[in-house]
XYZ file of C-alpha atoms in Angstrom:
292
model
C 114.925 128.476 110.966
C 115.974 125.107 113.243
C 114.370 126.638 116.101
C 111.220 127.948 114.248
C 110.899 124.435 112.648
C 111.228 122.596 115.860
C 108.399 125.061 117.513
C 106.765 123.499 114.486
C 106.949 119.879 115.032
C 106.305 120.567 119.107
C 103.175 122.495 118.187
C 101.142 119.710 117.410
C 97.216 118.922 119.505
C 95.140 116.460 119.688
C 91.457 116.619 119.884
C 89.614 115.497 123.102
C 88.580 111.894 123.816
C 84.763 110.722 123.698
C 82.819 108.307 125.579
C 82.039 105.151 124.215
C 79.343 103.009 125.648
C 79.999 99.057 126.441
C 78.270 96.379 124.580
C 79.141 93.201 126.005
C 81.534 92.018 128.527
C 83.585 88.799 128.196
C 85.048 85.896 130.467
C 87.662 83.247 129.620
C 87.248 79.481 129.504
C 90.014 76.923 131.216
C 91.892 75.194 128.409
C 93.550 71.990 127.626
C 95.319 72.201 124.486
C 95.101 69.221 122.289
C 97.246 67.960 119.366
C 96.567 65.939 116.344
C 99.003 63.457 115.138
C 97.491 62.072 112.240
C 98.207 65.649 110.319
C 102.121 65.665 109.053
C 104.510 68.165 107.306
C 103.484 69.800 104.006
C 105.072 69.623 100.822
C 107.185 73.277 100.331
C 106.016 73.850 96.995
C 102.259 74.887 96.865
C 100.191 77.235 94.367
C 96.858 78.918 95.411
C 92.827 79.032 94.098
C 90.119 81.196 94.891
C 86.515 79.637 94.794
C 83.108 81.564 93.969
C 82.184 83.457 97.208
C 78.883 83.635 98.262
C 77.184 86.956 98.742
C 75.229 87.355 102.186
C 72.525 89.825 103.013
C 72.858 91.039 106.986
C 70.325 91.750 110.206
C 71.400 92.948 113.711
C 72.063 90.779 116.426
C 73.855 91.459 119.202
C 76.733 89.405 120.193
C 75.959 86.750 122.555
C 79.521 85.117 124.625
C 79.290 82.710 126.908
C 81.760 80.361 128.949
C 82.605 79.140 132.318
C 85.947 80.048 134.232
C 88.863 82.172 133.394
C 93.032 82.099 132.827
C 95.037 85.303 132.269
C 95.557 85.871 129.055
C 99.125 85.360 128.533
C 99.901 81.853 129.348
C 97.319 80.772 131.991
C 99.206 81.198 134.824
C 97.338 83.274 136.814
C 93.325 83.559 137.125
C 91.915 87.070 135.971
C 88.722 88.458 136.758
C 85.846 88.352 134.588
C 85.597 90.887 132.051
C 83.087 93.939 133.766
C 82.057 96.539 131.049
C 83.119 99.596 131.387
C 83.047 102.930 129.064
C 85.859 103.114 125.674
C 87.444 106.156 124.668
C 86.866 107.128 121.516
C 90.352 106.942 119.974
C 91.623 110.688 118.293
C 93.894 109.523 115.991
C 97.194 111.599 115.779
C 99.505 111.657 112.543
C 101.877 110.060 112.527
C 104.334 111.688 109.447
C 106.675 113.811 110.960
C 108.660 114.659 107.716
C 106.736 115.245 104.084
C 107.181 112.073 101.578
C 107.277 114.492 98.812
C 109.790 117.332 99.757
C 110.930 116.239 103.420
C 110.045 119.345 105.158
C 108.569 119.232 108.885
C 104.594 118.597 108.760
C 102.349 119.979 111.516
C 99.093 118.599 112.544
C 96.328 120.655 111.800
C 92.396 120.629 110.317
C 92.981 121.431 106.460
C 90.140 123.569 105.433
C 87.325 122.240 104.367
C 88.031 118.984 106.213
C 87.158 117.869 109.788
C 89.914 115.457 110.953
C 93.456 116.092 111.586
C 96.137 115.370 108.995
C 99.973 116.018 108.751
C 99.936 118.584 106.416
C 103.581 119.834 105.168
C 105.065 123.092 106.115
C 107.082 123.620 103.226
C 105.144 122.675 100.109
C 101.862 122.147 101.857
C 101.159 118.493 100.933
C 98.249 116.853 103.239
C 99.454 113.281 104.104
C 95.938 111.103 104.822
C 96.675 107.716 106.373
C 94.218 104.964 106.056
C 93.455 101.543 107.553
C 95.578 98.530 106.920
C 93.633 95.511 106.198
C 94.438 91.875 107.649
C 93.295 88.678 106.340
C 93.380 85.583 107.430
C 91.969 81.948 107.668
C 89.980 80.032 109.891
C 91.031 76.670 108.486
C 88.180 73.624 109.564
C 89.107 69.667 109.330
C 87.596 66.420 111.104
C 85.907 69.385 113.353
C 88.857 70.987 114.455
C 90.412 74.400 113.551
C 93.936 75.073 112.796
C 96.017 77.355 115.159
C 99.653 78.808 115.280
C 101.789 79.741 118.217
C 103.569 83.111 117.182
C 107.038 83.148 116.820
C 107.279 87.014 116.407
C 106.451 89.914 118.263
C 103.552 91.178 119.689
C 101.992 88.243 121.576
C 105.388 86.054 120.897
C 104.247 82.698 122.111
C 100.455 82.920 122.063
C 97.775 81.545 120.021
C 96.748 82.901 116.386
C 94.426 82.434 113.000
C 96.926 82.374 110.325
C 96.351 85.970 108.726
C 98.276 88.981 108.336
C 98.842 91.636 106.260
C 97.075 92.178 102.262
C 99.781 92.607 100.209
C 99.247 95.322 97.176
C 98.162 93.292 93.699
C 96.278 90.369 95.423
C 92.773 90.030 96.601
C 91.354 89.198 100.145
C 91.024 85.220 99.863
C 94.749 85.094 97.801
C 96.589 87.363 101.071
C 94.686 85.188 103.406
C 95.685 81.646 101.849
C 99.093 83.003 101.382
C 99.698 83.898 104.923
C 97.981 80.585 105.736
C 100.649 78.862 103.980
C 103.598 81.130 104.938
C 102.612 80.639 109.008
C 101.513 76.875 108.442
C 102.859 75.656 104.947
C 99.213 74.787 104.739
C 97.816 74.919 101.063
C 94.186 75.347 101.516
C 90.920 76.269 99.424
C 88.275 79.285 100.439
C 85.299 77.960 101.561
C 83.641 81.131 102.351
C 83.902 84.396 103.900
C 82.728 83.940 107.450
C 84.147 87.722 109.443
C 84.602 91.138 108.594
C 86.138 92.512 112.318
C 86.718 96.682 112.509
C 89.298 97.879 114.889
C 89.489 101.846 114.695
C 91.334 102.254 117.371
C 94.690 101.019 115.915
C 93.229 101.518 112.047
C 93.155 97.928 111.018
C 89.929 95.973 109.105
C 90.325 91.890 109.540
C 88.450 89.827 106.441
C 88.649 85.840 108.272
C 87.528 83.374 106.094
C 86.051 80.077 106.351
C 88.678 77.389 104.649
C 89.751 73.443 104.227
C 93.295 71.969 103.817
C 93.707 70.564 100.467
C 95.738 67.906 101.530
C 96.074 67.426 105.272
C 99.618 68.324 105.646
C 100.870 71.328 107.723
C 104.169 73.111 109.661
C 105.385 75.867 111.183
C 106.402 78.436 109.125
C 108.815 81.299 110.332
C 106.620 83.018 111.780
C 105.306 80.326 113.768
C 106.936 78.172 116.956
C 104.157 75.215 116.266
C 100.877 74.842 114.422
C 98.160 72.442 116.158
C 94.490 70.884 115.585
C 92.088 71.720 118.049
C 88.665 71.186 118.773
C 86.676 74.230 119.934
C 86.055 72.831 123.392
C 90.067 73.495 123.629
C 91.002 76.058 121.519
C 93.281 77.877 124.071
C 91.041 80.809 124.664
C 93.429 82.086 127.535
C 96.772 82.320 125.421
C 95.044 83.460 121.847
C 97.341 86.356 120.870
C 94.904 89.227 119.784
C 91.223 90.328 120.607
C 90.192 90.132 116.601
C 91.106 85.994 116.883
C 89.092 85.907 120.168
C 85.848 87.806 119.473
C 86.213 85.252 115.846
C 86.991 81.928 117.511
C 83.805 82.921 119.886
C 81.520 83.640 117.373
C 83.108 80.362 115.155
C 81.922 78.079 118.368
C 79.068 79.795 118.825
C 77.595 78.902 115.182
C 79.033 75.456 115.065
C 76.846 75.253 118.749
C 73.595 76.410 116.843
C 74.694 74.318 114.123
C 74.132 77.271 111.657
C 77.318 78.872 110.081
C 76.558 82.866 109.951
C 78.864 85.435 108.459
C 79.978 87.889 110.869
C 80.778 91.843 110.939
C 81.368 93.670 114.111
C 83.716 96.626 115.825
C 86.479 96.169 118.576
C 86.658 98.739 120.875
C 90.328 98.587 122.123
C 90.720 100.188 125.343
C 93.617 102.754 125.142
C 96.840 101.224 127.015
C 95.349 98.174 126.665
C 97.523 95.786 125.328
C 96.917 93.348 121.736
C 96.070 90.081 123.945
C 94.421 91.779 126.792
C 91.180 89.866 127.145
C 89.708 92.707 129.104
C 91.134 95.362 126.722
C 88.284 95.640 124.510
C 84.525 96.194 124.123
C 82.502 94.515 120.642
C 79.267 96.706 119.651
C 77.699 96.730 116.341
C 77.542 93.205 115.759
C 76.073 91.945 112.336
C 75.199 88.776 110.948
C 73.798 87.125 108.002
């Protein structure tokens, strides 16, 4: 029974890769990272509030990046090449469950009939496990033209720049998960302006909602997760040490509005490269761009 059951779990297949085609490709701007003084430590105690968001209606533009130079991605050390487009693999996801979460048994990857995607489906009692997306939230906090950034003080991308945004928690909505990680990475009690990003990454299942906020009172920290939180403008937001390709592709398109002076909200998809890792700024592709 061991032996059958471990022919089981070895058995498993995944199904062949498919070409993607390359939408844009994207270089990185030389940095100096600037701090604000006149912003100082935040009360502990805060409580949150959701204002009225706007609804949007949406055309198809393509995304347009543009900037001069390049740094490596992790910590500027070393110049990298500008991005050159190439094709993206068309991620087949592979199930992850290994044991059932209703009886234990050994599950085995197959196509369930009547279905076209491949699920963990239990040996023993049969259950089909289905895994969906996780969706992360987060802020893109504006004051005296600057936007608020924190240096990650947990793994991946330990040490490089981020939005503050992270997980939805069950029982809250969008805007309440994003100011609450705002204020768990910052201590930064701030008010929803609007809804500026909707960012799909299939490859690694994960939806990003940014939104557009302001500081209630201009007080912020680091937070655990954080090593330091800092003001910059967008001519030196650190472009060569931000920590994932979601912040990048949204701190582009942030600079790019504020350049046009016309605020647009924002929905496109990530193409991570496979092997390619979170902060690699050649790592990913962005295609179906849409905005208001």
């Amino acid at each position: 029974m061991m032996l059958r059951s471990l022919n089981l779990l070895l058995g498993f297949s995944a199904s062949p890769f498919r070409r993607w085609n390359p939408c844009c490709s994207i270089s990185l701007p030389k940095i100096v990272p600037l701090f604000d003084s006149s912003i100082t430590s935040s009360p502990q105690s805060r409580q949150f509030s959701v204002s009225l968001l706007p609804r949007y209606s949406l055309r198809v533009k393509a995304l347009q990046v543009s900037s001069s130079g390049s740094d490596s991605y992790t910590g500027g050390e070393a110049a990298a090449a500008p991005a050159v487009a190439s094709p993206v693999e068309n991620y087949a996801h592979k199930p992850k469950d290994i044991f059932c979460q209703f009886c234990g048994g050994l599950t085995k990857q197959v196509i369930p009939d009547g279905d076209e995607k491949m699920r963990a489906v239990c040996t023993v009692c049969g259950a089909i496990h289905y895994e969906n997306p996780k969706m992360v939230v987060g802020c893109l906090v504006e004051h005296d033209g600057k936007v608020l950034l924190c240096k990650r003080n947990i793994y991946p991308s330990y040490g490089l720049w981020t939005l503050p945004a992270g997980y939805l928690e069950i029982g809250e909505s969008a805007a309440q998960g994003a100011m609450r990680e705002t204020f768990e990475e910052a201590n930064a009690e701030v008010e929803i302006i609007s809804p500026f990003a909707h960012l799909d990454i299939p490859h690694i299942g994960q939806s990003y909602i940014i939104f557009r906020a302001k500081m209630k009172e201009p007080y912020f920290s680091p937070g655990p997760e954080s090593l330091e939180c800092m003001l910059f403008t967008l001519d030196d937001i650190p472009f060569g040490s931000l920590a994932f390709s979601s912040i990048y592709v949204t701190l582009k398109m942030y600079a790019e509005d504020i350049k046009n002076e016309k605020l647009r909200f924002h929905y496109c998809t990530i193409n991570k490269r496979p092997g390619a890792s979170p902060s690699d700024p050649n790592g990913f592709d962005v295609e179906h761009h849409l905005q208001s």
